[in-house]
Amino acid sequence: MLSHKRICLFSPIAFICTGVCIGISLCTATLCGEPIESAAPQTVGMSATKLRLVTPALQQLVDQQRLAGTTALILRRGKLVYFKSFGLRDVAQQLPMKNDTILRFYSMSKPITSVAAMMLVEQGKIKLSDDIAKYAPQFKQLKVFNGFNSDEITTTKLKRPVTIRDLMRHTSGFTYGFFGNTAIDQQYNALDVLSRQNTLTESMNILGTIPLLYQPGERFNYSVSTDVLGYIVERVSGVDLATFFGKHIFRPLGMVDTAFHVAPQAKGRFASVYSAKLFGGITLSEAAVGSPFLQRPRLYSGGGGLVSTAMDYARFCQMLLNQGTFNGTRLLTAATVAEMTKNQLPPQAYPMGIIIPRPGIGFGLGFSVVVESVNTNLPRRIGEYGWSGMASTHFWISQKDDLAVVVLSQHLPYTPQLEMAIRPLIYEAIDTGANK
């Protein structure tokens, strides 16, 4: 296992694979574990000609000032076939986006927290069917929103307990506060449930006083569920999330830049966040300098607190593609990964959706999952799984294609334009390459 005192050294190396430029930052094998080996696309069943089109597609987003900068990384059959960055991580200082730029991953933290919880399931310390109140007594007196009597909220009893499975598939009945405007969402906002000034315990104490928006299992509702899950990981393991993630996930996988805050020695690699102007162009949303992510938080948010890099997250993805193992270290069994990455939503909660339903898309234990082929402008494989983050970060994995894609920006509010730009090109490169 890697020592927490070791330092990752990055060396920019440019690989030219039949016209596809892959700008790669590799950790030394001694300090960060074995790097992911690079390969020419045609050696892993992809068309280099088609894959080459990813570069102008991403460059165009930057040139048109739709995004300040972006990084894309593609793994195929365990090999790195594309890794390139575009644009700027800081517009004012004209600092380029690089392959080792550190970004806010927000909700792409959720799959990592879900993996941590499933490690405890495998150890027999928790069960998916367990009542969350068994580990978090703040939730013993939960009620469910039932309407109004005059101006007062009325509640009703839970038909069944909220389970750990509910947390992982977002059928708990919790909400978030910023996707809706219900009376319960308003309470989340008024009480600032996930304030960085709170400890996780303090946030859970507040959450336990607010009624659920829905009965458990009644519907998919994207929510603070994964933060509750992270709290349960802390309670059961006896250590905070930062310690658990570092010991059991980050160090075994060589994820050297992934944490709940940017390390002081790495702050020069941290990106600013941008937003779209009303009539075109971009404007600063949050500068890297002075960002809250430069300070260690009081609250370790399993739902949205991590910063990371493309390569770090790719190592996590490759572990999932390898059915729970990476570089000789097993984090989960293959059976557990299979369970996590299949649809877990009951019929009444399917399909998933945030604000609007997403036809054909279900949800597993920490990931969205493609269940059915539906008419869409974006090609998707049945069984494909992944997730995104609020600052327009994305990843998806297709076990069928032995493919993982990590494509990142720092843009608020969330926009799918990165995924829309490259998803068709990547699958065309696979389909064309497979037919040669």
mmCIF file of N, CA and C in Angstrom, residues 132-205:
data_model
loop_
_atom_site.group_PDB
_atom_site.id
_atom_site.type_symbol
_atom_site.label_atom_id
_atom_site.label_comp_id
_atom_site.label_asym_id
_atom_site.label_seq_id
_atom_site.Cartn_x
_atom_site.Cartn_y
_atom_site.Cartn_z
ATOM 1 N N ILE A 132 -31.892 2.868 8.329
ATOM 2 C CA ILE A 132 -30.790 3.801 8.564
ATOM 3 C C ILE A 132 -30.741 4.266 10.018
ATOM 4 N N ALA A 133 -31.879 4.237 10.709
ATOM 5 C CA ALA A 133 -31.914 4.668 12.106
ATOM 6 C C ALA A 133 -31.116 3.737 13.011
ATOM 7 N N LYS A 134 -30.811 2.543 12.533
ATOM 8 C CA LYS A 134 -29.975 1.611 13.291
ATOM 9 C C LYS A 134 -28.590 2.204 13.518
ATOM 10 N N TYR A 135 -28.124 2.984 12.580
ATOM 11 C CA TYR A 135 -26.782 3.571 12.648
ATOM 12 C C TYR A 135 -26.818 5.083 12.862
ATOM 13 N N ALA A 136 -27.947 5.697 12.581
ATOM 14 C CA ALA A 136 -28.091 7.150 12.701
ATOM 15 C C ALA A 136 -29.373 7.441 13.474
ATOM 16 N N PRO A 137 -29.296 7.479 14.805
ATOM 17 C CA PRO A 137 -30.519 7.622 15.611
ATOM 18 C C PRO A 137 -31.267 8.925 15.375
ATOM 19 N N GLN A 138 -30.631 9.889 14.714
ATOM 20 C CA GLN A 138 -31.324 11.146 14.380
ATOM 21 C C GLN A 138 -32.572 10.901 13.552
ATOM 22 N N PHE A 139 -32.628 9.745 12.876
ATOM 23 C CA PHE A 139 -33.723 9.486 11.944
ATOM 24 C C PHE A 139 -34.779 8.523 12.504
ATOM 25 N N LYS A 140 -34.764 8.313 13.809
ATOM 26 C CA LYS A 140 -35.744 7.401 14.404
ATOM 27 C C LYS A 140 -37.157 7.968 14.379
ATOM 28 N N GLN A 141 -37.285 9.279 14.378
ATOM 29 C CA GLN A 141 -38.608 9.911 14.451
ATOM 30 C C GLN A 141 -39.017 10.560 13.131
ATOM 31 N N LEU A 142 -38.484 10.097 12.021
ATOM 32 C CA LEU A 142 -38.813 10.687 10.722
ATOM 33 C C LEU A 142 -40.311 10.603 10.421
ATOM 34 N N LYS A 143 -40.831 11.660 9.829
ATOM 35 C CA LYS A 143 -42.194 11.704 9.316
ATOM 36 C C LYS A 143 -42.144 12.052 7.834
ATOM 37 N N VAL A 144 -43.300 11.964 7.172
ATOM 38 C CA VAL A 144 -43.386 12.252 5.744
ATOM 39 C C VAL A 144 -44.356 13.411 5.521
ATOM 40 N N PHE A 145 -43.959 14.338 4.697
ATOM 41 C CA PHE A 145 -44.804 15.480 4.327
ATOM 42 C C PHE A 145 -46.142 14.987 3.779
ATOM 43 N N ASN A 146 -47.229 15.608 4.263
ATOM 44 C CA ASN A 146 -48.563 15.148 3.872
ATOM 45 C C ASN A 146 -49.467 16.292 3.419
ATOM 46 N N GLY A 147 -48.914 17.491 3.262
ATOM 47 C CA GLY A 147 -49.720 18.621 2.818
ATOM 48 C C GLY A 147 -49.737 19.737 3.844
ATOM 49 N N PHE A 148 -50.841 20.501 3.842
ATOM 50 C CA PHE A 148 -50.943 21.673 4.715
ATOM 51 C C PHE A 148 -52.290 21.690 5.425
ATOM 52 N N ASN A 149 -52.275 22.212 6.628
ATOM 53 C CA ASN A 149 -53.491 22.560 7.352
ATOM 54 C C ASN A 149 -53.384 24.049 7.641
ATOM 55 N N SER A 150 -54.160 24.844 6.901
ATOM 56 C CA SER A 150 -53.940 26.295 6.852
ATOM 57 C C SER A 150 -52.535 26.519 6.322
ATOM 58 N N ASP A 151 -51.676 27.162 7.106
ATOM 59 C CA ASP A 151 -50.311 27.403 6.649
ATOM 60 C C ASP A 151 -49.314 26.427 7.271
ATOM 61 N N GLU A 152 -49.801 25.479 8.039
ATOM 62 C CA GLU A 152 -48.920 24.561 8.748
ATOM 63 C C GLU A 152 -48.729 23.265 7.959
ATOM 64 N N ILE A 153 -47.487 22.809 7.889
ATOM 65 C CA ILE A 153 -47.184 21.523 7.259
ATOM 66 C C ILE A 153 -47.760 20.399 8.102
ATOM 67 N N THR A 154 -48.402 19.449 7.439
ATOM 68 C CA THR A 154 -48.862 18.245 8.129
ATOM 69 C C THR A 154 -48.019 17.064 7.674
ATOM 70 N N THR A 155 -47.900 16.084 8.546
ATOM 71 C CA THR A 155 -47.067 14.915 8.255
ATOM 72 C C THR A 155 -47.828 13.636 8.546
ATOM 73 N N THR A 156 -47.284 12.549 8.038
ATOM 74 C CA THR A 156 -47.832 11.228 8.298
ATOM 75 C C THR A 156 -46.692 10.273 8.619
ATOM 76 N N LYS A 157 -47.033 9.090 9.094
ATOM 77 C CA LYS A 157 -46.017 8.113 9.469
ATOM 78 C C LYS A 157 -45.390 7.466 8.238
ATOM 79 N N LEU A 158 -44.172 6.971 8.397
ATOM 80 C CA LEU A 158 -43.531 6.198 7.340
ATOM 81 C C LEU A 158 -44.257 4.863 7.178
ATOM 82 N N LYS A 159 -44.470 4.452 5.934
ATOM 83 C CA LYS A 159 -45.060 3.145 5.673
ATOM 84 C C LYS A 159 -44.053 2.030 5.914
ATOM 85 N N ARG A 160 -42.793 2.356 5.751
ATOM 86 C CA ARG A 160 -41.701 1.435 6.068
ATOM 87 C C ARG A 160 -40.452 2.267 6.334
ATOM 88 N N PRO A 161 -39.432 1.692 6.968
ATOM 89 C CA PRO A 161 -38.222 2.466 7.256
ATOM 90 C C PRO A 161 -37.449 2.828 5.987
ATOM 91 N N VAL A 162 -36.667 3.883 6.087
ATOM 92 C CA VAL A 162 -35.686 4.201 5.048
ATOM 93 C C VAL A 162 -34.522 3.233 5.208
ATOM 94 N N THR A 163 -34.128 2.580 4.114
ATOM 95 C CA THR A 163 -33.039 1.605 4.173
ATOM 96 C C THR A 163 -31.771 2.156 3.527
ATOM 97 N N ILE A 164 -30.684 1.467 3.766
ATOM 98 C CA ILE A 164 -29.419 1.836 3.125
ATOM 99 C C ILE A 164 -29.546 1.711 1.611
ATOM 100 N N ARG A 165 -30.281 0.719 1.145
ATOM 101 C CA ARG A 165 -30.519 0.601 -0.295
ATOM 102 C C ARG A 165 -31.237 1.847 -0.831
ATOM 103 N N ASP A 166 -32.199 2.358 -0.071
ATOM 104 C CA ASP A 166 -32.890 3.583 -0.484
ATOM 105 C C ASP A 166 -31.909 4.740 -0.641
ATOM 106 N N LEU A 167 -30.966 4.858 0.271
ATOM 107 C CA LEU A 167 -29.980 5.933 0.174
ATOM 108 C C LEU A 167 -29.183 5.827 -1.115
ATOM 109 N N MET A 168 -28.787 4.616 -1.467
ATOM 110 C CA MET A 168 -27.888 4.427 -2.607
ATOM 111 C C MET A 168 -28.593 4.593 -3.943
ATOM 112 N N ARG A 169 -29.907 4.373 -3.972
ATOM 113 C CA ARG A 169 -30.645 4.517 -5.236
ATOM 114 C C ARG A 169 -31.555 5.752 -5.236
ATOM 115 N N HIS A 170 -31.453 6.583 -4.215
ATOM 116 C CA HIS A 170 -32.217 7.838 -4.114
ATOM 117 C C HIS A 170 -33.730 7.608 -4.102
ATOM 118 N N THR A 171 -34.152 6.617 -3.332
ATOM 119 C CA THR A 171 -35.582 6.415 -3.088
ATOM 120 C C THR A 171 -35.904 6.600 -1.603
ATOM 121 N N SER A 172 -35.085 7.365 -0.911
ATOM 122 C CA SER A 172 -35.222 7.540 0.540
ATOM 123 C C SER A 172 -36.371 8.465 0.923
ATOM 124 N N GLY A 173 -36.720 9.397 0.036
ATOM 125 C CA GLY A 173 -37.685 10.435 0.376
ATOM 126 C C GLY A 173 -37.040 11.742 0.781
ATOM 127 N N PHE A 174 -35.714 11.739 1.010
ATOM 128 C CA PHE A 174 -35.001 13.001 1.233
ATOM 129 C C PHE A 174 -35.010 13.822 -0.058
ATOM 130 N N THR A 175 -34.658 15.090 0.060
ATOM 131 C CA THR A 175 -34.539 15.936 -1.122
ATOM 132 C C THR A 175 -33.232 16.712 -1.039
ATOM 133 N N TYR A 176 -33.083 17.751 -1.873
ATOM 134 C CA TYR A 176 -31.821 18.501 -1.895
ATOM 135 C C TYR A 176 -32.008 19.974 -1.538
ATOM 136 N N GLY A 177 -33.112 20.561 -1.971
ATOM 137 C CA GLY A 177 -33.334 21.966 -1.674
ATOM 138 C C GLY A 177 -33.132 22.893 -2.847
ATOM 139 N N PHE A 178 -32.439 22.415 -3.901
ATOM 140 C CA PHE A 178 -32.212 23.322 -5.029
ATOM 141 C C PHE A 178 -32.715 22.800 -6.360
ATOM 142 N N PHE A 179 -33.331 21.628 -6.392
ATOM 143 C CA PHE A 179 -33.945 21.160 -7.634
ATOM 144 C C PHE A 179 -35.451 21.381 -7.643
ATOM 145 N N GLY A 180 -36.023 21.645 -6.483
ATOM 146 C CA GLY A 180 -37.460 21.860 -6.391
ATOM 147 C C GLY A 180 -37.766 23.036 -5.486
ATOM 148 N N ASN A 181 -39.035 23.367 -5.398
ATOM 149 C CA ASN A 181 -39.444 24.502 -4.566
ATOM 150 C C ASN A 181 -40.602 24.114 -3.660
ATOM 151 N N THR A 182 -40.599 22.878 -3.205
ATOM 152 C CA THR A 182 -41.631 22.432 -2.284
ATOM 153 C C THR A 182 -41.378 23.031 -0.904
ATOM 154 N N ALA A 183 -42.355 22.868 -0.027
ATOM 155 C CA ALA A 183 -42.188 23.355 1.345
ATOM 156 C C ALA A 183 -40.999 22.680 2.026
ATOM 157 N N ILE A 184 -40.753 21.426 1.675
ATOM 158 C CA ILE A 184 -39.627 20.706 2.280
ATOM 159 C C ILE A 184 -38.305 21.207 1.711
ATOM 160 N N ASP A 185 -38.257 21.440 0.414
ATOM 161 C CA ASP A 185 -37.052 22.042 -0.170
ATOM 162 C C ASP A 185 -36.745 23.385 0.490
ATOM 163 N N GLN A 186 -37.777 24.156 0.750
ATOM 164 C CA GLN A 186 -37.582 25.466 1.375
ATOM 165 C C GLN A 186 -37.009 25.331 2.784
ATOM 166 N N GLN A 187 -37.404 24.282 3.485
ATOM 167 C CA GLN A 187 -36.832 24.056 4.814
ATOM 168 C C GLN A 187 -35.351 23.696 4.713
ATOM 169 N N TYR A 188 -34.994 22.878 3.731
ATOM 170 C CA TYR A 188 -33.579 22.544 3.532
ATOM 171 C C TYR A 188 -32.761 23.817 3.328
ATOM 172 N N ASN A 189 -33.289 24.723 2.495
ATOM 173 C CA ASN A 189 -32.567 25.961 2.210
ATOM 174 C C ASN A 189 -32.502 26.869 3.433
ATOM 175 N N ALA A 190 -33.610 27.002 4.128
ATOM 176 C CA ALA A 190 -33.652 27.889 5.293
ATOM 177 C C ALA A 190 -32.694 27.425 6.384
ATOM 178 N N LEU A 191 -32.557 26.111 6.530
ATOM 179 C CA LEU A 191 -31.696 25.552 7.575
ATOM 180 C C LEU A 191 -30.284 25.266 7.082
ATOM 181 N N ASP A 192 -30.055 25.482 5.767
ATOM 182 C CA ASP A 192 -28.716 25.282 5.179
ATOM 183 C C ASP A 192 -28.147 23.932 5.617
ATOM 184 N N VAL A 193 -28.856 22.886 5.243
ATOM 185 C CA VAL A 193 -28.600 21.547 5.769
ATOM 186 C C VAL A 193 -27.145 21.118 5.618
ATOM 187 N N LEU A 194 -26.557 21.345 4.454
ATOM 188 C CA LEU A 194 -25.196 20.867 4.209
ATOM 189 C C LEU A 194 -24.165 22.000 4.233
ATOM 190 N N SER A 195 -24.355 22.959 5.099
ATOM 191 C CA SER A 195 -23.394 24.052 5.226
ATOM 192 C C SER A 195 -22.001 23.512 5.526
ATOM 193 N N ARG A 196 -20.991 24.045 4.841
ATOM 194 C CA ARG A 196 -19.610 23.649 5.100
ATOM 195 C C ARG A 196 -19.161 24.051 6.505
ATOM 196 N N GLN A 197 -19.947 24.896 7.164
ATOM 197 C CA GLN A 197 -19.605 25.293 8.532
ATOM 198 C C GLN A 197 -20.050 24.252 9.550
ATOM 199 N N ASN A 198 -20.910 23.332 9.130
ATOM 200 C CA ASN A 198 -21.366 22.263 10.013
ATOM 201 C C ASN A 198 -20.365 21.122 10.039
ATOM 202 N N THR A 199 -20.436 20.315 11.075
ATOM 203 C CA THR A 199 -19.874 18.973 10.993
ATOM 204 C C THR A 199 -20.926 18.089 10.343
ATOM 205 N N LEU A 200 -20.523 16.900 9.901
ATOM 206 C CA LEU A 200 -21.488 15.984 9.298
ATOM 207 C C LEU A 200 -22.552 15.599 10.317
ATOM 208 N N THR A 201 -22.155 15.399 11.557
ATOM 209 C CA THR A 201 -23.121 15.064 12.603
ATOM 210 C C THR A 201 -24.130 16.191 12.791
ATOM 211 N N GLU A 202 -23.658 17.431 12.797
ATOM 212 C CA GLU A 202 -24.568 18.570 12.947
ATOM 213 C C GLU A 202 -25.563 18.634 11.795
ATOM 214 N N SER A 203 -25.091 18.361 10.583
ATOM 215 C CA SER A 203 -26.003 18.363 9.434
ATOM 216 C C SER A 203 -27.040 17.261 9.549
ATOM 217 N N MET A 204 -26.630 16.086 10.010
ATOM 218 C CA MET A 204 -27.578 14.986 10.172
ATOM 219 C C MET A 204 -28.594 15.300 11.270
ATOM 220 N N ASN A 205 -28.156 15.974 12.318
ATOM 221 C CA ASN A 205 -29.091 16.371 13.377
ATOM 222 C C ASN A 205 -30.170 17.299 12.830
#
